[in-house]
CSV table of C-alpha atoms in Angstrom, one decimal:
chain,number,residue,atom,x,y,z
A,5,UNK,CA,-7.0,-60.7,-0.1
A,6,UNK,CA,-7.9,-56.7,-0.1
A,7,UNK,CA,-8.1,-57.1,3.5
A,8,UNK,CA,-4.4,-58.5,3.7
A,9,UNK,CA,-2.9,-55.8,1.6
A,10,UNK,CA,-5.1,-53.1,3.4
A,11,UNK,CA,-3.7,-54.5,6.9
A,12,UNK,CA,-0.1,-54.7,5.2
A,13,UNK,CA,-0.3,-50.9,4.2
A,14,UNK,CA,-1.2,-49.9,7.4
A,15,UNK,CA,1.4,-51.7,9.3
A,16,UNK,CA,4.0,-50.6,6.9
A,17,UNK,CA,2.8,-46.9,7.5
A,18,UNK,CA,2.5,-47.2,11.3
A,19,UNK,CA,6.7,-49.0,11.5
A,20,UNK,CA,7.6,-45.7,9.2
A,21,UNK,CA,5.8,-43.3,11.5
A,22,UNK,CA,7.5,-45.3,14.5
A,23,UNK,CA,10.8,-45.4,12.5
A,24,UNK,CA,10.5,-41.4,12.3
A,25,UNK,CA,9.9,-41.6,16.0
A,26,UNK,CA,7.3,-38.4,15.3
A,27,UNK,CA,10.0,-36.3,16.0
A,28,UNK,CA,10.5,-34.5,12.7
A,29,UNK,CA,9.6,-30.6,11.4
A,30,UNK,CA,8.3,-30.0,8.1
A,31,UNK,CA,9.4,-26.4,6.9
A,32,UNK,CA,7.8,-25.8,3.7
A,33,UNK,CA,9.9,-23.2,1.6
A,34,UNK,CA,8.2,-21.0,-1.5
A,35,UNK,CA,10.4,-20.2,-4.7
A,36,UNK,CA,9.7,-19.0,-7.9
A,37,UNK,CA,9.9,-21.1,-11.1
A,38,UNK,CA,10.6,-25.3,-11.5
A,39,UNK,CA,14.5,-25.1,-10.8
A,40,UNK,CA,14.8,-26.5,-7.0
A,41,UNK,CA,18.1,-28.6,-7.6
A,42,UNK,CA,19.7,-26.4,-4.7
A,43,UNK,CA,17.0,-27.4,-2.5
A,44,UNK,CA,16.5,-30.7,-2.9
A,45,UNK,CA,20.1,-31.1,-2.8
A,46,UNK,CA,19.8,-29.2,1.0
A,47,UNK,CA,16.8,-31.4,1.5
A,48,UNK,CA,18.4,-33.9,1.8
A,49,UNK,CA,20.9,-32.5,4.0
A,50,UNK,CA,18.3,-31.4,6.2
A,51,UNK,CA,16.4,-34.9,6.7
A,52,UNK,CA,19.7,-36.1,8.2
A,53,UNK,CA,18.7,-33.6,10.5
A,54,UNK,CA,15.3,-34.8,11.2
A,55,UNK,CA,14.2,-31.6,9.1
A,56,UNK,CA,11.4,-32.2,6.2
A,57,UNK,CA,11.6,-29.3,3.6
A,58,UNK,CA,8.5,-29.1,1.3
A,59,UNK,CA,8.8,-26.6,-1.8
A,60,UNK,CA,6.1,-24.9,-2.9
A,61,UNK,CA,6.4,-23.7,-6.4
A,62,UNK,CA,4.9,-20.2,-8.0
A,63,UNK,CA,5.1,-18.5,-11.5
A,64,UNK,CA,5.0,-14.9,-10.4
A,65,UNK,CA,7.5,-12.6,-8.1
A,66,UNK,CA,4.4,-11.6,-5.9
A,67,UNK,CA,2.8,-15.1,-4.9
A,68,UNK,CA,5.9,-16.2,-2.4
A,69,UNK,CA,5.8,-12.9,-0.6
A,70,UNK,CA,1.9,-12.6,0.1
A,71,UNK,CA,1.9,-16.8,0.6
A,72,UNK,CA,4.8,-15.8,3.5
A,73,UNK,CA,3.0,-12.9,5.3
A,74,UNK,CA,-0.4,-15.2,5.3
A,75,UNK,CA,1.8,-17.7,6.8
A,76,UNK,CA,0.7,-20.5,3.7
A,77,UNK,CA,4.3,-21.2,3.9
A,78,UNK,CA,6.9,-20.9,6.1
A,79,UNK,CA,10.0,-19.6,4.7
A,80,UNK,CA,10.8,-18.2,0.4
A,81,UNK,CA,13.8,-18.0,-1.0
A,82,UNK,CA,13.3,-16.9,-4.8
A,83,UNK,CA,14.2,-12.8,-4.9
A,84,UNK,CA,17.2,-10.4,-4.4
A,85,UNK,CA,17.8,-8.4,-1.1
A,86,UNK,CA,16.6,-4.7,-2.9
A,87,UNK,CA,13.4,-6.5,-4.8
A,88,UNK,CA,12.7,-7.7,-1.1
A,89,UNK,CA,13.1,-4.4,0.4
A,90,UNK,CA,11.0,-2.8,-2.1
A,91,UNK,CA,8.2,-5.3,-2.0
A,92,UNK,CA,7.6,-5.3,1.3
A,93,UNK,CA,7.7,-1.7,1.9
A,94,UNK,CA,5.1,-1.2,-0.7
A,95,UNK,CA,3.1,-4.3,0.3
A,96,UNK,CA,3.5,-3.1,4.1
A,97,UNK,CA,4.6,-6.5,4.9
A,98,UNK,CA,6.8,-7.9,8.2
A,99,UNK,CA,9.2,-10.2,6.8
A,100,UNK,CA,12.8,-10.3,7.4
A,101,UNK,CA,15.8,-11.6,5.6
A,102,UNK,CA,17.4,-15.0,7.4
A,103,UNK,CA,20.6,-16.1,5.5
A,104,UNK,CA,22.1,-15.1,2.1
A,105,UNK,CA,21.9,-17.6,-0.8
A,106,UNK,CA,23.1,-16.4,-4.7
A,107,UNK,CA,24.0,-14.4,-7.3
A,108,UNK,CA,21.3,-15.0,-10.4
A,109,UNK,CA,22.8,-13.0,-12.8
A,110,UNK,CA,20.8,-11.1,-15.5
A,111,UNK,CA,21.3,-11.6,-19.2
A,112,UNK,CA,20.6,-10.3,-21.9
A,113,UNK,CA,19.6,-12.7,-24.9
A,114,UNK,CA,19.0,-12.0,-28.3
A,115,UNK,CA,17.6,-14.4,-31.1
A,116,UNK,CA,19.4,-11.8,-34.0
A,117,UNK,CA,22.9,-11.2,-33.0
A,118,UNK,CA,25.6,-12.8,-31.6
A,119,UNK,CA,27.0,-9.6,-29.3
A,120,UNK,CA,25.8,-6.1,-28.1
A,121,UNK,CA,27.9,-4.8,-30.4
A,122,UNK,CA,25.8,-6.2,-33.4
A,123,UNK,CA,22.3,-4.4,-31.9
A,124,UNK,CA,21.8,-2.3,-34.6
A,125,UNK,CA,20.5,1.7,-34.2
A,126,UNK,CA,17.2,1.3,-33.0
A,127,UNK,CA,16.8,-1.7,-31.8
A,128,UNK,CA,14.0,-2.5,-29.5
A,129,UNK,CA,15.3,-4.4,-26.4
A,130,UNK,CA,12.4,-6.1,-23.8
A,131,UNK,CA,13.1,-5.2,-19.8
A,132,UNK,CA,11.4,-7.0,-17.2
A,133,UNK,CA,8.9,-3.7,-16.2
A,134,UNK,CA,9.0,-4.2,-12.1
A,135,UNK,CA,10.5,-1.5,-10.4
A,136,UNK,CA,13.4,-3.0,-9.4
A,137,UNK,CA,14.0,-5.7,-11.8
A,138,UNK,CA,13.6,-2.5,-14.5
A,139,UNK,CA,16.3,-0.7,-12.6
A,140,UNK,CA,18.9,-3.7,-12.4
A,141,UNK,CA,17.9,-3.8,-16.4
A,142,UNK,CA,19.1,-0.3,-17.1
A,143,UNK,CA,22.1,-1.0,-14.8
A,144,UNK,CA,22.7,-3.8,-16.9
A,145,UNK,CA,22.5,-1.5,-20.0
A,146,UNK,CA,24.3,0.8,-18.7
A,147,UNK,CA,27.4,-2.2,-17.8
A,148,UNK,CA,27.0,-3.2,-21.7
A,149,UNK,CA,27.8,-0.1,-23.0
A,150,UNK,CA,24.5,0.8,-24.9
A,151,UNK,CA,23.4,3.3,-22.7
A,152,UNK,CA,24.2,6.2,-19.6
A,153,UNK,CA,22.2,6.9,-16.5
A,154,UNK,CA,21.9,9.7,-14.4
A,155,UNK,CA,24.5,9.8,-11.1
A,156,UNK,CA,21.1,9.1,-9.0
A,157,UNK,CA,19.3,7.0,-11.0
A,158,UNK,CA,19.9,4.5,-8.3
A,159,UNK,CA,19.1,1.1,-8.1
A,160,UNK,CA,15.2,1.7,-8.9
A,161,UNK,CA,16.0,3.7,-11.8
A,162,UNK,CA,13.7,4.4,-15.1
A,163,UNK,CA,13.8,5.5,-18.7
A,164,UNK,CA,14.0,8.9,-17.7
A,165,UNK,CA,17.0,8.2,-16.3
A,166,UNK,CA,18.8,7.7,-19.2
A,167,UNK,CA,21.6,10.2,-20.4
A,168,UNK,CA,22.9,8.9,-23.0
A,169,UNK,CA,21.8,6.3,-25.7
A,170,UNK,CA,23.7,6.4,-28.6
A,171,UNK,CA,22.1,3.4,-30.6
A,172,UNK,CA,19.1,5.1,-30.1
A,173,UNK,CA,17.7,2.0,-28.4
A,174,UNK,CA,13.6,1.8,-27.5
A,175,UNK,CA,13.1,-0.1,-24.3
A,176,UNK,CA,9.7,-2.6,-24.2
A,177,UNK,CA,9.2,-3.0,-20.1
A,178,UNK,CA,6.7,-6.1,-20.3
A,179,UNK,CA,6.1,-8.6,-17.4
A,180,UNK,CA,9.3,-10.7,-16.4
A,181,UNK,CA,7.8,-13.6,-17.0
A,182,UNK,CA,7.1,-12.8,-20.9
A,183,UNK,CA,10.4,-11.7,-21.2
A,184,UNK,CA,11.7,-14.8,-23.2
A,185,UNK,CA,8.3,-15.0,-25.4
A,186,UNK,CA,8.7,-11.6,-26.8
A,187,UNK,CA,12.2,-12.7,-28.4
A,188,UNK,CA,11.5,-13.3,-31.8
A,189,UNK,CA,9.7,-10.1,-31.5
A,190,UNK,CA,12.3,-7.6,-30.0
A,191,UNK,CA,16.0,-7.3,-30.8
A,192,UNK,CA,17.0,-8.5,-27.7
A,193,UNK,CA,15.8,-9.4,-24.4
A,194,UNK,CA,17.0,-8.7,-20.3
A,195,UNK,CA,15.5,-11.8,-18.6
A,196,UNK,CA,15.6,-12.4,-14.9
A,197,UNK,CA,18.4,-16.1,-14.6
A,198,UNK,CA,15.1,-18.1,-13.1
A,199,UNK,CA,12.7,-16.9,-15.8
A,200,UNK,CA,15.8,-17.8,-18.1
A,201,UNK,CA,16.6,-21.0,-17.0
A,202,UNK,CA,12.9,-22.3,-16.9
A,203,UNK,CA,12.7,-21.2,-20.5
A,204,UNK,CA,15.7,-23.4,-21.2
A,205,UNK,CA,18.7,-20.9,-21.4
A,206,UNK,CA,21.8,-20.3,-19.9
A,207,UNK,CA,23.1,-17.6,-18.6
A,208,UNK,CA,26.5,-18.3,-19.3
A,209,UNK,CA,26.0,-19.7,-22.8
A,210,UNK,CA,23.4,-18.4,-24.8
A,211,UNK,CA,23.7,-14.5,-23.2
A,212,UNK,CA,25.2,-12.0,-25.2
A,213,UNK,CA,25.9,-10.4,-21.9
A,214,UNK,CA,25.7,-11.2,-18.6
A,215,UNK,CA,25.8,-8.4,-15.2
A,216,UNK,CA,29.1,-9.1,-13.0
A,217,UNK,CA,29.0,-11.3,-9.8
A,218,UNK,CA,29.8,-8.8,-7.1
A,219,UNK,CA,26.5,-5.9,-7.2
A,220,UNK,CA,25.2,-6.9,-3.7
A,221,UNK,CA,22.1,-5.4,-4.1
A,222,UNK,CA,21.0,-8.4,-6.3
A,223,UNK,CA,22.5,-11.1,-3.8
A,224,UNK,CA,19.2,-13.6,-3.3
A,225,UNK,CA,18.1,-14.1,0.4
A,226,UNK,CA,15.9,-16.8,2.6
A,227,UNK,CA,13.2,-15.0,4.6
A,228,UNK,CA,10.8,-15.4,7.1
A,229,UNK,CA,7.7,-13.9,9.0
A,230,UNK,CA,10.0,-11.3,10.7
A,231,UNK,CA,8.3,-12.6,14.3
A,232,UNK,CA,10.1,-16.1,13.3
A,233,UNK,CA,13.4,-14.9,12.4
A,234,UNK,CA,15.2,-16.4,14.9
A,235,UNK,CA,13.4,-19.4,14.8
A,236,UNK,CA,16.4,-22.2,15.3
A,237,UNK,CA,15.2,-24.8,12.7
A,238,UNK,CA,14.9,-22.0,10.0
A,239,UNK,CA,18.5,-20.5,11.0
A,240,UNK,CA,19.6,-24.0,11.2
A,241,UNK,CA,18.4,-24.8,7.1
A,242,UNK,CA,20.1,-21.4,6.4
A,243,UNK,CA,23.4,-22.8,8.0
A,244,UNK,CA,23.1,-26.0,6.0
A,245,UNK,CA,22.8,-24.0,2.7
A,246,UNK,CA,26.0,-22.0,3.4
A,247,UNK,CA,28.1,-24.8,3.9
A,248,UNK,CA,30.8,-25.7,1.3
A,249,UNK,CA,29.1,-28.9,-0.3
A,250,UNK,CA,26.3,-26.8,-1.1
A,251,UNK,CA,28.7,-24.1,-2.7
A,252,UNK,CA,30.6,-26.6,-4.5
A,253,UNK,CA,27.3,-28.1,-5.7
A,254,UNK,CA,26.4,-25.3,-7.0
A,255,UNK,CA,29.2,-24.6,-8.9
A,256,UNK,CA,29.1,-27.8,-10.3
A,257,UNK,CA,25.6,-28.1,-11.2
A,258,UNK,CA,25.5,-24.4,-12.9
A,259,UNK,CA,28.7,-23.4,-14.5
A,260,UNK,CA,28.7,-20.4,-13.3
A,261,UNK,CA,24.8,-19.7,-14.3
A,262,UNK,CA,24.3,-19.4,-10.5
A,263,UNK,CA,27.1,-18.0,-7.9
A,264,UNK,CA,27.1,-19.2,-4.3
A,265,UNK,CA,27.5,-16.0,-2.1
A,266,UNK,CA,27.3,-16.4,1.3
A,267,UNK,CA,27.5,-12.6,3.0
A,268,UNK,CA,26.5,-12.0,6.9
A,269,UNK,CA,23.4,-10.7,7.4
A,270,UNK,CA,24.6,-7.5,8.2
A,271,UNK,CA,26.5,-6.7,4.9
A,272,UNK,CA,23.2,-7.8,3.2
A,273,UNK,CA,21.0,-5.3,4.9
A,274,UNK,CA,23.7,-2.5,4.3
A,275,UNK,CA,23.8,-2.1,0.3
């Protein structure tokens, strides 16, 4: 009997392999965090197209980039256009953006008060402590009300920046990814929309404020090895994730939490 259902398994596997007619690509893509509805809704899209997308999950903001340039996976998708930039410039690493994805708006969230009007004079607020995720945290700020930086504090701007700070706030830079742990501890925390949503938030109902839509700095991007760029299967899965079911699905599925924005490539690499 073993020896039927071993001979069984095998011919099943060998008809699916023939069925697939060995023609398929597997393009494993890295991202940040457990969220991948987008994905495997594009996935599935994809397959149609005889196109196998794996995702490969990490915990961190670094992992996806140095996975990418070691060629452990073939495409990320997982940070915004300036952390990019930054990142690889420090990391001296040749990767290129592909296709635009979304907005991931920042939030701020607060276990104390129900507004940013109710942070009271020196209250301690956590910021994500990365160079550029700490500058789009003051800009934030700075949106809110609570404080005013410097005309060239720019988008990597710091503490030192700051001009103006009339509830006399203390900022806590800490790792992104302890942002939402520190809450019972702080005032009020600025977590990144992934890091939020994996800790069970959402941006649109539980922030006390949330950045605009439109700062395309902080548009995310799909990138490559920048030698595979123009590769036509990996331009081909950025096509598919541009097209309006995929917007639509995301609007569905976040409420506004995440915000399709589709942008040429040149507009992206202009900020």
């Amino acid at each position: 009997m073993k020896k039927t259902i071993g001979t069984l398994v095998l011919a099943s596997t060998a008809t699916l392999l023939a069925a697939c007619g060995g023609d398929s690509e597997t393009v494993t893509i890295g991202v940040s965090g457990s969220d991948t509805r987008i994905w495997d809704f594009v996935a599935e899209k994809a397959a149609e197209e005889d196109i196998e997308i794996e995702i490969v999950s990490f915990s961190d903001y670094v992992q996806p980039n140095i996975a990418l340039a070691e060629e452990d996976i073939d495409l990320n998708a997982f940070q915004t256009i300036s952390y990019f930039d930054e990142f690889i410039e420090d990391r001296e690493l040749d990767l290129s953006p592909i296709a635009s994805t979304v907005i991931a708006p920042m939030a701020l969230y607060s276990e104390k008060v129900d507004s940013v009007e109710e942070l009271p004079d020196g209250a301690t607020i956590a910021v994500p402590n990365e160079a550029t995720n700490l500058g789009r945290a003051l800009l934030l700020l700075e949106e809110s009300g609570l404080i005013e930086l410097s005309d060239d504090a720019g988008l990597t701007g710091t503490p030192e920046d700051i001009t103006e700070n009339t509830k006399n706030i203390t900022l806590e830079p800490i790792v992104a990814g302890q942002t939402p742990r520190v809450l019972p501890d702080v005032d009020a925390s600025i977590i990144n929309n992934g890091i939020a949503v994996d800790a069970g938030f959402s941006p649109v109902d539980d922030s006390i404020f949330r950045e605009s839509d439109t700062a395309t700095p902080y548009i995310n991007i799909i990138a490559s090895r920048t030698e595979d760029q123009d590769n036509e299967v990996y331009q081909r899965i950025g096509e598919l994730y541009q097209q309006e079911d995929v917007a639509q699905f995301i609007e569905d599925e976040y409420n506004g939490g995440m915000i399709p924005t589709f942008v040429s490539l040149e507009e992206l690499t202009n900020y």
